[in-house]
Amino acid sequence: SKLLYCPHKSCSSPLQVELSELPSNQPSTCPACGKGFCPRCRIPGWHKGYTCTEFQALPAHLRSAEDAAVLQLSEKQQWKQCPQCKQMVERSVGCNHMLCRCGCNFCYGCG
């Protein structure tokens, strides 16, 4: 067994778990605070739309449940990220030439 801590800042209760008994790609609930979390990725909430392996392969700055939800939505909406500042942008009209608010010029089609 292994000692894990609830990833919610308001709780952080210790939880003793059997790693072999952790549900694969399913959220768990902390018995102390009742909030959901991913026991394998150790994040509050859940990385909906990603398996644990896919989520852990994301760059470190994108590994939160909220970031995973935005990335999932951006794929559906076909939004792109600025190659310089990583801000999400959407082309609504015009050509593929984009000027991000950070000053970066890039092609919406190929990045």
Coordinates of C-alpha atoms in Angstrom, one line a residue:
S1 CA 0.0 0.0 0.0
K2 CA 1.0 3.6 -0.5
L3 CA 0.2 6.8 1.3
L4 CA -1.4 9.5 -0.9
Y5 CA -2.7 12.9 0.1
C6 CA -5.9 14.4 -1.1
P7 CA -4.8 17.0 -3.7
H8 CA -7.4 19.5 -2.7
K9 CA -5.7 22.4 -0.9
S10 CA -8.6 22.7 1.6
C11 CA -8.2 19.0 2.6
S12 CA -4.9 17.3 2.1
S13 CA -6.0 14.3 4.2
P14 CA -3.7 11.2 4.1
L15 CA -5.2 8.2 2.2
Q16 CA -3.7 4.8 2.3
V17 CA -4.4 2.9 -0.9
E18 CA -3.4 -0.2 -2.7
L19 CA -1.9 0.9 -6.0
S20 CA -3.0 -2.3 -7.7
E21 CA -6.6 -1.5 -6.6
L22 CA -6.7 2.0 -8.0
P23 CA -9.3 2.2 -10.7
S24 CA -7.7 2.7 -14.1
N25 CA -8.8 6.0 -15.7
Q26 CA -11.5 6.7 -13.2
P27 CA -11.8 9.4 -10.6
S28 CA -11.8 8.7 -6.9
T29 CA -13.5 10.5 -4.1
C30 CA -11.7 11.6 -0.9
P31 CA -13.6 10.1 2.1
A32 CA -12.6 13.1 4.3
C33 CA -13.8 16.0 2.1
G34 CA -16.0 14.2 -0.5
K35 CA -14.3 15.9 -3.5
G36 CA -13.2 14.0 -6.6
F37 CA -9.7 13.6 -7.8
C38 CA -7.5 11.5 -10.0
P39 CA -5.4 9.2 -7.7
R40 CA -3.0 8.3 -10.4
C41 CA -2.2 11.8 -11.7
R42 CA -2.8 13.3 -8.2
I43 CA -4.8 16.3 -9.4
P44 CA -8.0 17.7 -8.0
G45 CA -10.9 17.1 -10.3
W46 CA -10.7 14.9 -13.4
H47 CA -8.9 15.2 -16.7
K48 CA -12.1 14.6 -18.8
G49 CA -11.4 13.5 -22.3
Y50 CA -7.8 12.2 -21.5
T51 CA -6.6 9.0 -20.1
C52 CA -4.1 9.2 -17.3
T53 CA -1.3 8.3 -19.8
E54 CA -2.4 11.0 -22.3
F55 CA -2.8 13.6 -19.5
Q56 CA 0.7 12.9 -18.0
A57 CA 2.2 13.3 -21.5
L58 CA 1.0 16.9 -21.6
P59 CA 3.5 19.6 -20.9
A60 CA 3.8 20.4 -17.2
H61 CA 2.1 23.8 -17.6
L62 CA -1.0 22.2 -19.0
R63 CA -1.5 19.5 -16.3
S64 CA -4.6 20.5 -14.4
A65 CA -8.2 19.4 -14.8
E66 CA -9.1 22.9 -15.9
D67 CA -6.4 23.0 -18.6
A68 CA -7.4 19.5 -19.8
A69 CA -11.0 20.8 -20.2
V70 CA -9.9 23.8 -22.2
L71 CA -7.7 21.7 -24.4
Q72 CA -10.6 19.4 -25.1
L73 CA -12.9 22.3 -26.0
S74 CA -10.2 23.9 -28.1
E75 CA -9.9 20.7 -30.2
K76 CA -13.7 20.7 -30.8
Q77 CA -13.8 24.4 -31.7
Q78 CA -10.5 24.1 -33.7
W79 CA -8.9 26.9 -31.8
K80 CA -5.1 27.3 -32.0
Q81 CA -2.4 28.4 -29.5
C82 CA -0.1 31.3 -30.1
P83 CA 3.4 29.7 -30.6
Q84 CA 5.0 32.4 -28.4
C85 CA 2.8 33.0 -25.4
K86 CA 0.5 29.9 -25.7
Q87 CA -2.7 32.0 -25.5
M88 CA -5.7 30.4 -27.2
V89 CA -6.8 32.3 -30.3
E90 CA -9.8 31.9 -32.6
R91 CA -9.9 33.0 -36.2
S92 CA -13.4 34.2 -37.0
V93 CA -13.0 35.9 -40.3
G94 CA -10.2 36.8 -42.8
C95 CA -7.0 35.1 -43.8
N96 CA -4.8 32.8 -41.7
H97 CA -2.4 35.6 -40.7
M98 CA -2.7 36.1 -37.0
L99 CA -1.3 38.9 -34.8
C100 CA -1.5 37.8 -31.2
R101 CA -1.8 40.4 -28.4
C102 CA 1.7 39.5 -27.3
G103 CA 2.9 40.8 -30.7
C104 CA 3.6 37.4 -32.3
N105 CA 2.7 37.0 -36.0
F106 CA 1.8 33.4 -37.1
C107 CA -0.2 31.4 -39.5
Y108 CA -3.4 30.0 -38.1
G109 CA -3.3 27.1 -40.5
C110 CA 0.2 25.8 -39.8
G111 CA 1.3 27.6 -36.7

